[in-house]
mmCIF file of C-alpha atoms (C1' of nucleotides) in Angstrom:
data_model
loop_
_atom_site.group_PDB
_atom_site.id
_atom_site.type_symbol
_atom_site.label_atom_id
_atom_site.label_comp_id
_atom_site.label_asym_id
_atom_site.label_seq_id
_atom_site.Cartn_x
_atom_site.Cartn_y
_atom_site.Cartn_z
ATOM 1 C CA UNK A 16 -53.471 -8.957 -7.242
ATOM 2 C CA UNK A 17 -54.303 -5.516 -8.284
ATOM 3 C CA UNK A 18 -51.428 -2.968 -8.761
ATOM 4 C CA UNK A 19 -50.848 -0.431 -5.645
ATOM 5 C CA UNK A 20 -51.468 2.297 -8.102
ATOM 6 C CA UNK A 21 -54.850 1.299 -9.116
ATOM 7 C CA UNK A 22 -56.066 0.671 -5.525
ATOM 8 C CA UNK A 23 -54.761 4.855 -5.500
ATOM 9 C CA UNK A 24 -56.865 5.093 -8.204
ATOM 10 C CA UNK A 25 -60.360 3.699 -6.521
ATOM 11 C CA UNK A 26 -59.160 5.517 -3.421
ATOM 12 C CA UNK A 27 -59.160 9.017 -5.593
ATOM 13 C CA UNK A 28 -62.072 8.360 -7.521
ATOM 14 C CA UNK A 29 -64.068 7.257 -4.583
ATOM 15 C CA UNK A 30 -63.263 10.811 -2.820
ATOM 16 C CA UNK A 31 -64.228 12.739 -5.839
ATOM 17 C CA UNK A 32 -67.515 11.070 -5.602
ATOM 18 C CA UNK A 33 -68.054 12.034 -2.919
ATOM 19 C CA UNK A 34 -67.848 15.497 -3.345
ATOM 20 C CA UNK A 35 -70.701 18.386 -3.711
ATOM 21 C CA UNK A 36 -71.934 19.101 -7.201
ATOM 22 C CA UNK A 37 -69.265 21.462 -8.623
ATOM 23 C CA UNK A 38 -66.814 21.232 -5.732
ATOM 24 C CA UNK A 39 -63.240 20.230 -7.045
ATOM 25 C CA UNK A 40 -60.707 18.352 -4.694
ATOM 26 C CA UNK A 41 -56.678 19.737 -5.003
ATOM 27 C CA UNK A 42 -54.829 16.622 -5.736
ATOM 28 C CA UNK A 43 -52.617 17.427 -2.271
ATOM 29 C CA UNK A 44 -56.320 16.784 -0.515
ATOM 30 C CA UNK A 45 -56.743 13.829 -1.791
ATOM 31 C CA UNK A 46 -53.538 12.939 -1.577
ATOM 32 C CA UNK A 47 -52.799 13.168 2.578
ATOM 33 C CA UNK A 48 -56.454 12.561 3.069
ATOM 34 C CA UNK A 49 -56.247 8.803 1.221
ATOM 35 C CA UNK A 50 -52.813 8.368 2.548
ATOM 36 C CA UNK A 51 -51.154 8.645 -1.475
ATOM 37 C CA UNK A 52 -48.043 10.260 -2.238
ATOM 38 C CA UNK A 53 -48.493 12.534 -3.629
ATOM 39 C CA UNK A 54 -46.700 13.170 -7.406
ATOM 40 C CA UNK A 55 -47.790 9.707 -7.737
ATOM 41 C CA UNK A 56 -51.320 10.617 -7.833
ATOM 42 C CA UNK A 57 -51.407 13.620 -9.929
ATOM 43 C CA UNK A 58 -50.030 10.825 -12.745
ATOM 44 C CA UNK A 59 -52.699 8.521 -11.903
ATOM 45 C CA UNK A 60 -55.491 11.232 -12.216
ATOM 46 C CA UNK A 61 -53.864 12.772 -15.255
ATOM 47 C CA UNK A 62 -53.527 9.385 -16.752
ATOM 48 C CA UNK A 63 -57.606 9.141 -15.695
ATOM 49 C CA UNK A 64 -57.972 12.519 -17.140
ATOM 50 C CA UNK A 65 -56.609 11.251 -20.481
ATOM 51 C CA UNK A 66 -59.427 8.539 -20.697
ATOM 52 C CA UNK A 67 -62.208 10.148 -19.578
ATOM 53 C CA UNK A 68 -62.784 9.712 -16.396
ATOM 54 C CA UNK A 69 -62.169 12.964 -14.635
ATOM 55 C CA UNK A 70 -61.577 16.358 -15.261
ATOM 56 C CA UNK A 71 -59.332 19.022 -13.622
ATOM 57 C CA UNK A 72 -59.412 22.884 -13.712
ATOM 58 C CA UNK A 73 -55.807 24.718 -13.439
ATOM 59 C CA UNK A 74 -54.475 27.407 -11.520
ATOM 60 C CA UNK A 75 -55.740 29.061 -8.409
ATOM 61 C CA UNK A 76 -58.766 27.557 -7.009
ATOM 62 C CA UNK A 77 -58.204 24.292 -9.354
ATOM 63 C CA UNK A 78 -58.601 20.602 -8.466
ATOM 64 C CA UNK A 79 -59.998 17.750 -9.969
ATOM 65 C CA UNK A 80 -63.996 16.360 -10.373
ATOM 66 C CA UNK A 81 -65.583 13.674 -11.982
ATOM 67 C CA UNK A 82 -66.009 14.617 -15.964
ATOM 68 C CA UNK A 83 -68.503 10.739 -15.673
ATOM 69 C CA UNK A 84 -71.203 10.641 -13.408
ATOM 70 C CA UNK A 85 -70.011 8.343 -10.707
ATOM 71 C CA UNK A 86 -72.890 5.452 -11.772
ATOM 72 C CA UNK A 87 -70.724 5.556 -15.304
ATOM 73 C CA UNK A 88 -67.282 4.918 -13.395
ATOM 74 C CA UNK A 89 -66.817 0.678 -13.984
ATOM 75 C CA UNK A 90 -64.194 -1.074 -11.551
ATOM 76 C CA UNK A 91 -63.274 -2.773 -14.440
ATOM 77 C CA UNK A 92 -63.591 -0.044 -16.499
ATOM 78 C CA UNK A 93 -60.457 2.050 -14.280
ATOM 79 C CA UNK A 94 -58.784 -1.538 -13.574
ATOM 80 C CA UNK A 95 -58.305 -1.775 -17.254
ATOM 81 C CA UNK A 96 -57.374 1.648 -17.637
ATOM 82 C CA UNK A 97 -54.348 1.303 -14.747
ATOM 83 C CA UNK A 98 -53.767 -2.159 -14.268
ATOM 84 C CA UNK A 99 -54.056 -3.083 -18.427
ATOM 85 C CA UNK A 100 -56.409 -6.237 -18.841
ATOM 86 C CA UNK A 101 -58.595 -8.113 -16.678
ATOM 87 C CA UNK A 102 -58.285 -11.616 -18.321
ATOM 88 C CA UNK A 103 -55.455 -13.983 -16.359
ATOM 89 C CA UNK A 104 -54.699 -15.084 -20.177
ATOM 90 C CA UNK A 105 -53.473 -12.974 -23.196
ATOM 91 C CA UNK A 106 -56.095 -15.376 -25.358
ATOM 92 C CA UNK A 107 -59.034 -13.989 -23.024
ATOM 93 C CA UNK A 108 -58.127 -10.468 -22.953
ATOM 94 C CA UNK A 109 -60.800 -8.777 -25.123
ATOM 95 C CA UNK A 110 -58.684 -5.414 -25.212
ATOM 96 C CA UNK A 111 -55.565 -7.112 -25.358
ATOM 97 C CA UNK A 112 -55.716 -10.368 -27.272
ATOM 98 C CA UNK A 113 -52.799 -12.465 -27.930
ATOM 99 C CA UNK A 114 -52.036 -16.167 -28.410
ATOM 100 C CA UNK A 115 -50.529 -17.768 -25.688
ATOM 101 C CA UNK A 116 -46.421 -18.559 -26.386
ATOM 102 C CA UNK A 117 -46.483 -22.666 -27.606
ATOM 103 C CA UNK A 118 -50.331 -22.642 -28.214
ATOM 104 C CA UNK A 119 -51.335 -24.467 -31.133
ATOM 105 C CA UNK A 120 -55.386 -24.796 -30.620
ATOM 106 C CA UNK A 121 -56.800 -22.718 -28.010
ATOM 107 C CA UNK A 122 -60.272 -24.267 -28.889
ATOM 108 C CA UNK A 123 -58.491 -27.210 -27.553
ATOM 109 C CA UNK A 124 -56.861 -25.750 -24.017
ATOM 110 C CA UNK A 125 -58.038 -26.864 -21.360
ATOM 111 C CA UNK A 126 -56.359 -24.101 -19.138
ATOM 112 C CA UNK A 127 -57.749 -21.802 -21.324
ATOM 113 C CA UNK A 128 -61.692 -23.485 -20.414
ATOM 114 C CA UNK A 129 -60.795 -23.196 -16.669
ATOM 115 C CA UNK A 130 -59.756 -19.790 -17.029
ATOM 116 C CA UNK A 131 -62.000 -18.151 -19.167
ATOM 117 C CA UNK A 132 -65.169 -19.445 -16.497
ATOM 118 C CA UNK A 133 -63.081 -17.001 -13.877
ATOM 119 C CA UNK A 134 -62.529 -14.314 -16.622
ATOM 120 C CA UNK A 135 -66.441 -14.588 -17.227
ATOM 121 C CA UNK A 136 -66.889 -14.305 -13.175
ATOM 122 C CA UNK A 137 -64.460 -10.963 -12.869
ATOM 123 C CA UNK A 138 -66.457 -9.413 -15.590
ATOM 124 C CA UNK A 139 -69.503 -9.593 -14.721
ATOM 125 C CA UNK A 140 -68.745 -7.936 -11.215
ATOM 126 C CA UNK A 141 -66.376 -5.282 -12.389
ATOM 127 C CA UNK A 142 -68.301 -4.000 -15.225
ATOM 128 C CA UNK A 143 -71.273 -4.131 -13.543
ATOM 129 C CA UNK A 144 -70.153 -2.895 -9.804
ATOM 130 C CA UNK A 145 -70.299 1.437 -10.362
ATOM 131 C CA UNK A 146 -67.917 4.002 -8.294
ATOM 132 C CA UNK A 147 -71.443 5.068 -7.235
ATOM 133 C CA UNK A 148 -72.561 1.370 -6.351
ATOM 134 C CA UNK A 149 -69.169 1.293 -3.972
ATOM 135 C CA UNK A 150 -70.220 3.984 -1.976
ATOM 136 C CA UNK A 151 -74.039 3.590 -2.227
ATOM 137 C CA UNK A 152 -75.874 1.464 1.001
ATOM 138 C CA UNK A 153 -74.063 -1.612 1.496
ATOM 139 C CA UNK A 154 -77.524 -3.597 1.262
ATOM 140 C CA UNK A 155 -78.792 -2.761 -1.556
ATOM 141 C CA UNK A 156 -75.224 -3.291 -3.474
ATOM 142 C CA UNK A 157 -75.697 -7.278 -2.016
ATOM 143 C CA UNK A 158 -79.192 -7.200 -4.894
ATOM 144 C CA UNK A 159 -78.273 -9.374 -7.754
ATOM 145 C CA UNK A 160 -77.932 -7.138 -10.512
ATOM 146 C CA UNK A 161 -79.497 -9.249 -12.983
ATOM 147 C CA UNK A 162 -83.255 -9.375 -11.696
ATOM 148 C CA UNK B 14 -52.712 -12.368 -15.424
ATOM 149 C CA UNK B 15 -51.254 -15.808 -14.122
ATOM 150 C CA UNK B 16 -47.530 -16.052 -14.779
ATOM 151 C CA UNK B 17 -46.215 -17.897 -17.840
ATOM 152 C CA UNK B 18 -44.466 -19.998 -14.969
ATOM 153 C CA UNK B 19 -48.155 -21.139 -14.165
ATOM 154 C CA UNK B 20 -49.429 -21.505 -17.177
ATOM 155 C CA UNK B 21 -46.093 -24.220 -17.600
ATOM 156 C CA UNK B 22 -47.390 -25.748 -14.266
ATOM 157 C CA UNK B 23 -50.476 -26.657 -15.622
ATOM 158 C CA UNK B 24 -49.595 -27.934 -19.269
ATOM 159 C CA UNK B 25 -47.624 -30.402 -17.525
ATOM 160 C CA UNK B 26 -49.921 -31.432 -14.646
ATOM 161 C CA UNK B 27 -52.035 -32.358 -17.713
ATOM 162 C CA UNK B 28 -49.374 -34.164 -19.513
ATOM 163 C CA UNK B 29 -48.866 -36.164 -16.361
ATOM 164 C CA UNK B 30 -52.816 -36.539 -15.794
ATOM 165 C CA UNK B 31 -53.165 -38.200 -19.139
ATOM 166 C CA UNK B 32 -49.932 -40.778 -18.257
ATOM 167 C CA UNK B 33 -51.426 -44.441 -17.939
ATOM 168 C CA UNK B 34 -50.762 -45.440 -14.401
ATOM 169 C CA UNK B 35 -47.846 -46.125 -13.421
ATOM 170 C CA UNK B 36 -46.020 -44.666 -16.520
ATOM 171 C CA UNK B 37 -43.840 -41.898 -15.768
ATOM 172 C CA UNK B 38 -42.674 -38.538 -18.447
ATOM 173 C CA UNK B 39 -39.762 -37.244 -18.347
ATOM 174 C CA UNK B 40 -38.895 -33.490 -17.575
ATOM 175 C CA UNK B 41 -37.374 -33.585 -21.288
ATOM 176 C CA UNK B 42 -40.464 -35.224 -22.528
ATOM 177 C CA UNK B 43 -42.822 -32.738 -20.830
ATOM 178 C CA UNK B 44 -40.408 -30.029 -21.915
ATOM 179 C CA UNK B 45 -40.402 -30.466 -25.816
ATOM 180 C CA UNK B 46 -43.831 -31.858 -26.281
ATOM 181 C CA UNK B 47 -45.512 -28.497 -23.888
ATOM 182 C CA UNK B 48 -43.265 -25.871 -25.276
ATOM 183 C CA UNK B 49 -41.488 -25.136 -21.694
ATOM 184 C CA UNK B 50 -37.493 -24.559 -21.484
ATOM 185 C CA UNK B 51 -36.477 -27.445 -19.732
ATOM 186 C CA UNK B 52 -34.130 -26.241 -16.879
ATOM 187 C CA UNK B 53 -37.374 -24.023 -15.888
ATOM 188 C CA UNK B 54 -39.831 -26.784 -16.102
ATOM 189 C CA UNK B 55 -37.431 -28.604 -14.010
ATOM 190 C CA UNK B 56 -37.698 -26.022 -11.061
ATOM 191 C CA UNK B 57 -41.564 -25.769 -11.725
ATOM 192 C CA UNK B 58 -41.998 -29.593 -11.287
ATOM 193 C CA UNK B 59 -39.249 -29.842 -8.212
ATOM 194 C CA UNK B 60 -41.681 -27.229 -6.290
ATOM 195 C CA UNK B 61 -44.538 -28.578 -7.179
ATOM 196 C CA UNK B 62 -42.593 -32.175 -5.498
ATOM 197 C CA UNK B 63 -41.816 -30.170 -2.762
ATOM 198 C CA UNK B 64 -45.631 -29.081 -1.993
ATOM 199 C CA UNK B 65 -46.832 -33.128 -2.730
ATOM 200 C CA UNK B 66 -48.762 -32.223 -5.915
ATOM 201 C CA UNK B 67 -46.100 -35.015 -8.337
ATOM 202 C CA UNK B 68 -43.613 -37.265 -7.471
ATOM 203 C CA UNK B 69 -40.169 -38.315 -9.162
ATOM 204 C CA UNK B 70 -37.901 -40.856 -9.662
ATOM 205 C CA UNK B 71 -33.889 -40.511 -9.867
ATOM 206 C CA UNK B 72 -31.777 -42.491 -12.175
ATOM 207 C CA UNK B 73 -32.522 -44.474 -15.701
ATOM 208 C CA UNK B 74 -35.436 -44.425 -16.782
ATOM 209 C CA UNK B 75 -36.438 -42.439 -14.031
ATOM 210 C CA UNK B 76 -39.167 -39.200 -14.647
ATOM 211 C CA UNK B 77 -42.178 -37.764 -12.720
ATOM 212 C CA UNK B 78 -45.512 -38.668 -12.056
ATOM 213 C CA UNK B 79 -48.152 -37.130 -10.472
ATOM 214 C CA UNK B 80 -48.493 -38.099 -6.530
ATOM 215 C CA UNK B 81 -52.159 -36.720 -5.753
ATOM 216 C CA UNK B 82 -55.173 -38.323 -7.990
ATOM 217 C CA UNK B 83 -56.009 -36.083 -10.660
ATOM 218 C CA UNK B 84 -59.286 -35.236 -9.620
ATOM 219 C CA UNK B 85 -57.952 -34.283 -5.720
ATOM 220 C CA UNK B 86 -55.272 -31.249 -7.631
ATOM 221 C CA UNK B 87 -57.129 -28.392 -7.958
ATOM 222 C CA UNK B 88 -56.354 -25.435 -10.438
ATOM 223 C CA UNK B 89 -56.602 -23.291 -6.957
ATOM 224 C CA UNK B 90 -53.781 -25.451 -5.356
ATOM 225 C CA UNK B 91 -51.552 -25.019 -8.221
ATOM 226 C CA UNK B 92 -52.029 -21.654 -8.732
ATOM 227 C CA UNK B 93 -51.281 -20.536 -5.036
ATOM 228 C CA UNK B 94 -47.947 -22.760 -4.872
ATOM 229 C CA UNK B 95 -46.693 -20.992 -8.532
ATOM 230 C CA UNK B 96 -48.271 -17.514 -8.127
ATOM 231 C CA UNK B 97 -48.822 -16.790 -4.682
ATOM 232 C CA UNK B 98 -52.119 -15.770 -3.309
ATOM 233 C CA UNK B 99 -55.530 -15.545 -5.899
ATOM 234 C CA UNK B 100 -56.916 -12.382 -3.916
ATOM 235 C CA UNK B 101 -56.497 -9.290 -5.774
ATOM 236 C CA UNK B 102 -55.913 -7.435 -2.552
ATOM 237 C CA UNK B 103 -53.560 -8.247 0.468
ATOM 238 C CA UNK B 104 -56.428 -7.942 2.790
ATOM 239 C CA UNK B 105 -58.594 -10.594 1.075
ATOM 240 C CA UNK B 106 -56.018 -13.082 0.973
ATOM 241 C CA UNK B 107 -56.224 -16.238 2.827
ATOM 242 C CA UNK B 108 -52.914 -17.539 2.685
ATOM 243 C CA UNK B 109 -51.283 -14.353 3.006
ATOM 244 C CA UNK B 110 -53.092 -11.930 4.472
ATOM 245 C CA UNK B 111 -52.049 -8.538 5.397
ATOM 246 C CA UNK B 112 -53.682 -4.649 5.667
ATOM 247 C CA UNK B 113 -53.432 -2.473 2.480
ATOM 248 C CA UNK B 114 -51.066 0.521 3.129
ATOM 249 C CA UNK B 115 -52.687 3.158 4.629
ATOM 250 C CA UNK B 116 -55.826 1.330 4.928
ATOM 251 C CA UNK B 117 -57.483 2.263 8.435
ATOM 252 C CA UNK B 118 -60.913 0.982 8.135
ATOM 253 C CA UNK B 119 -60.970 -2.589 6.776
ATOM 254 C CA UNK B 120 -64.502 -3.509 7.497
ATOM 255 C CA UNK B 121 -65.972 0.272 5.748
ATOM 256 C CA UNK B 122 -63.306 -0.419 2.501
ATOM 257 C CA UNK B 123 -65.593 -0.056 -0.177
ATOM 258 C CA UNK B 124 -62.303 -1.386 -2.307
ATOM 259 C CA UNK B 125 -62.153 -4.158 -0.120
ATOM 260 C CA UNK B 126 -66.079 -4.974 -0.802
ATOM 261 C CA UNK B 127 -66.374 -5.111 -4.204
ATOM 262 C CA UNK B 128 -63.141 -7.180 -4.847
ATOM 263 C CA UNK B 129 -64.389 -9.215 -2.176
ATOM 264 C CA UNK B 130 -66.833 -10.316 -4.474
ATOM 265 C CA UNK B 131 -64.499 -10.863 -7.596
ATOM 266 C CA UNK B 132 -62.080 -13.228 -4.974
ATOM 267 C CA UNK B 133 -65.069 -15.281 -4.202
ATOM 268 C CA UNK B 134 -66.290 -15.978 -7.559
ATOM 269 C CA UNK B 135 -62.886 -16.783 -8.433
ATOM 270 C CA UNK B 136 -62.025 -19.108 -5.504
ATOM 271 C CA UNK B 137 -65.501 -21.149 -6.422
ATOM 272 C CA UNK B 138 -64.148 -21.908 -9.420
ATOM 273 C CA UNK B 139 -60.350 -22.532 -9.130
ATOM 274 C CA UNK B 140 -60.982 -24.669 -5.806
ATOM 275 C CA UNK B 141 -63.551 -26.434 -6.709
ATOM 276 C CA UNK B 142 -61.928 -27.155 -10.579
ATOM 277 C CA UNK B 143 -59.051 -29.905 -10.706
ATOM 278 C CA UNK B 144 -56.931 -31.306 -12.951
ATOM 279 C CA UNK B 145 -58.999 -34.328 -13.734
ATOM 280 C CA UNK B 146 -61.964 -32.096 -14.381
ATOM 281 C CA UNK B 147 -60.154 -30.179 -17.183
ATOM 282 C CA UNK B 148 -59.386 -33.424 -18.396
ATOM 283 C CA UNK B 149 -62.840 -34.668 -18.278
ATOM 284 C CA UNK B 150 -65.491 -34.569 -21.062
ATOM 285 C CA UNK B 151 -66.288 -30.717 -21.603
ATOM 286 C CA UNK B 152 -69.770 -30.970 -21.386
ATOM 287 C CA UNK B 153 -69.564 -32.524 -18.224
ATOM 288 C CA UNK B 154 -67.495 -29.400 -16.917
ATOM 289 C CA UNK B 155 -70.434 -26.991 -18.041
ATOM 290 C CA UNK B 156 -72.444 -28.767 -15.191
ATOM 291 C CA UNK B 157 -72.649 -26.822 -12.369
ATOM 292 C CA UNK B 158 -70.450 -28.255 -9.114
ATOM 293 C CA UNK B 159 -73.472 -27.486 -6.792
ATOM 294 C CA UNK B 160 -76.594 -29.523 -7.152
ATOM 295 C "C1'" DA C 19 -47.086 39.902 -11.777
ATOM 296 C "C1'" DC C 20 -47.239 37.008 -8.082
ATOM 297 C "C1'" DT C 21 -48.824 32.719 -6.873
ATOM 298 C "C1'" DA C 22 -51.297 28.593 -6.687
ATOM 299 C "C1'" DA C 23 -52.708 24.795 -8.679
ATOM 300 C "C1'" DC C 24 -52.304 21.303 -12.536
ATOM 301 C "C1'" DA C 25 -49.070 18.880 -16.790
ATOM 302 C "C1'" DC C 26 -45.837 17.118 -18.742
ATOM 303 C "C1'" DT C 27 -41.174 14.171 -19.078
ATOM 304 C "C1'" DA C 28 -37.579 12.013 -17.357
ATOM 305 C "C1'" DC C 29 -35.159 9.115 -13.709
ATOM 306 C "C1'" DT C 30 -34.099 5.753 -10.296
ATOM 307 C "C1'" DA C 31 -34.497 2.212 -6.981
ATOM 308 C "C1'" DA C 32 -36.889 -2.213 -5.533
ATOM 309 C "C1'" DA C 33 -38.843 -6.349 -6.902
ATOM 310 C "C1'" DT C 34 -40.361 -9.890 -10.536
ATOM 311 C "C1'" DA C 35 -40.276 -12.437 -13.724
ATOM 312 C "C1'" DG C 36 -38.253 -15.601 -16.755
ATOM 313 C "C1'" DA C 37 -35.080 -18.174 -17.546
ATOM 314 C "C1'" DT C 38 -29.927 -19.639 -17.861
ATOM 315 C "C1'" DA C 39 -25.339 -22.596 -15.816
ATOM 316 C "C1'" DG C 40 -23.450 -25.869 -13.791
ATOM 317 C "C1'" DA C 41 -21.987 -28.654 -10.116
ATOM 318 C "C1'" DG C 42 -23.872 -33.014 -7.375
ATOM 319 C "C1'" DA C 43 -26.791 -36.523 -6.270
ATOM 320 C "C1'" DT C 44 -29.394 -41.324 -7.612
ATOM 321 C "C1'" DT C 45 -30.198 -45.573 -10.301
ATOM 322 C "C1'" DA C 46 -30.876 -48.856 -14.237
ATOM 323 C "C1'" DA C 47 -27.889 -51.455 -17.046
ATOM 324 C "C1'" DG C 48 -24.091 -53.464 -19.002
ATOM 325 C "C1'" DC D 19 -18.217 -51.744 -10.690
ATOM 326 C "C1'" DT D 20 -18.284 -47.915 -13.983
ATOM 327 C "C1'" DT D 21 -21.202 -45.569 -17.490
ATOM 328 C "C1'" DA D 22 -24.448 -42.822 -18.661
ATOM 329 C "C1'" DA D 23 -29.475 -41.186 -17.875
ATOM 330 C "C1'" DT D 24 -32.004 -38.687 -14.653
ATOM 331 C "C1'" DC D 25 -34.080 -35.673 -11.065
ATOM 332 C "C1'" DT D 26 -31.645 -32.224 -7.519
ATOM 333 C "C1'" DC D 27 -30.193 -27.965 -6.066
ATOM 334 C "C1'" DT D 28 -28.092 -23.549 -5.944
ATOM 335 C "C1'" DA D 29 -26.758 -19.322 -8.139
ATOM 336 C "C1'" DT D 30 -26.493 -16.294 -11.364
ATOM 337 C "C1'" DC D 31 -28.993 -13.277 -15.478
ATOM 338 C "C1'" DT D 32 -31.636 -9.804 -18.206
ATOM 339 C "C1'" DA D 33 -35.673 -7.315 -18.931
ATOM 340 C "C1'" DT D 34 -39.888 -5.733 -17.449
ATOM 341 C "C1'" DT D 35 -42.262 -3.799 -14.254
ATOM 342 C "C1'" DT D 36 -43.858 -1.274 -10.289
ATOM 343 C "C1'" DA D 37 -43.955 2.224 -7.366
ATOM 344 C "C1'" DG D 38 -41.902 6.381 -6.764
ATOM 345 C "C1'" DT D 39 -39.439 10.949 -6.947
ATOM 346 C "C1'" DA D 40 -37.578 15.338 -9.212
ATOM 347 C "C1'" DG D 41 -37.833 18.949 -11.932
ATOM 348 C "C1'" DT D 42 -39.585 22.182 -15.253
ATOM 349 C "C1'" DG D 43 -43.566 23.980 -17.606
ATOM 350 C "C1'" DT D 44 -48.752 25.605 -18.305
ATOM 351 C "C1'" DT D 45 -52.610 28.009 -16.645
ATOM 352 C "C1'" DA D 46 -55.143 31.187 -14.031
ATOM 353 C "C1'" DG D 47 -56.984 33.804 -10.465
ATOM 354 C "C1'" DT D 48 -56.266 37.884 -7.589
#
DNA sequence: ACTAACACTACTAAATAGATAGAGATTAAG
DNA sequence: CTTAATCTCTATCTATTTAGTAGTGTTAGT
């Protein structure tokens, strides 16, 4: 399961992606429209800001907006920021590789082989689906990415 | 990430699958050969037993062995027993469906659509890979399951 | 200056993960 | 039939993570 926090992050980003150009959205507006606890959302957006996904304007008339284009923000990228590694085993993670406890021979590990397939399949989807794709026409989203 | 417990379960099952017919393996042997805390493994095997995956013999000369054939035990099945639902969102789980908090229209949810693909891909792999497959010749394991 | 907005840090409660402890039940062997 | 080996079961424990709350600080528009 992905965390509640990650779900909130996706909801917020989808909301921001639907804004018109140069329009901003306040934390409290996103919080109420997306059913997210305001103070929690604050932290999430701040985190996304630090990672270069969104930007903010302070003071009156301030708010949040995307920094990158919606078509440049992948689900994988966001999930890694909020929830950490996508790989189901530490030994399969690119961003946080670690040998599994008590595993001597990684190359021979049968468990690793099976979950390597899962990881590949998951990455192919999440790293090739952007916020823009998700908002776009559902029919289009089903067209294979690799022609 | 799958839990440490699930990793232990897989290691134990792979070890049991490598036994000769009618041979049994003691918890302590599996624990020491697979680097698993013994008392923890006890609980895991008991759980697998209750779910009809392994069987046990008590008393002297006792131990554990598989109940089902290694070619009938899928990774998905084991993972569901130990870690619970495979789906990354509650609204995508078959075994433990639940509406996501604050989600009104499930059919329209863009997040759900993206993660539905992840879930399908993951299930295809985990529900079609058995303990026997994992132990078998690695070349064979790469042959697509659906011809 | 006032006020509306984001920024930051710290704290907390509940759940989960990863065990550990110890008494009980069963069985083989002497 | 007693002993020792082995699985069975329930309870407990600690650390970490999750999900959130609180409060103070900073910035910007009017």
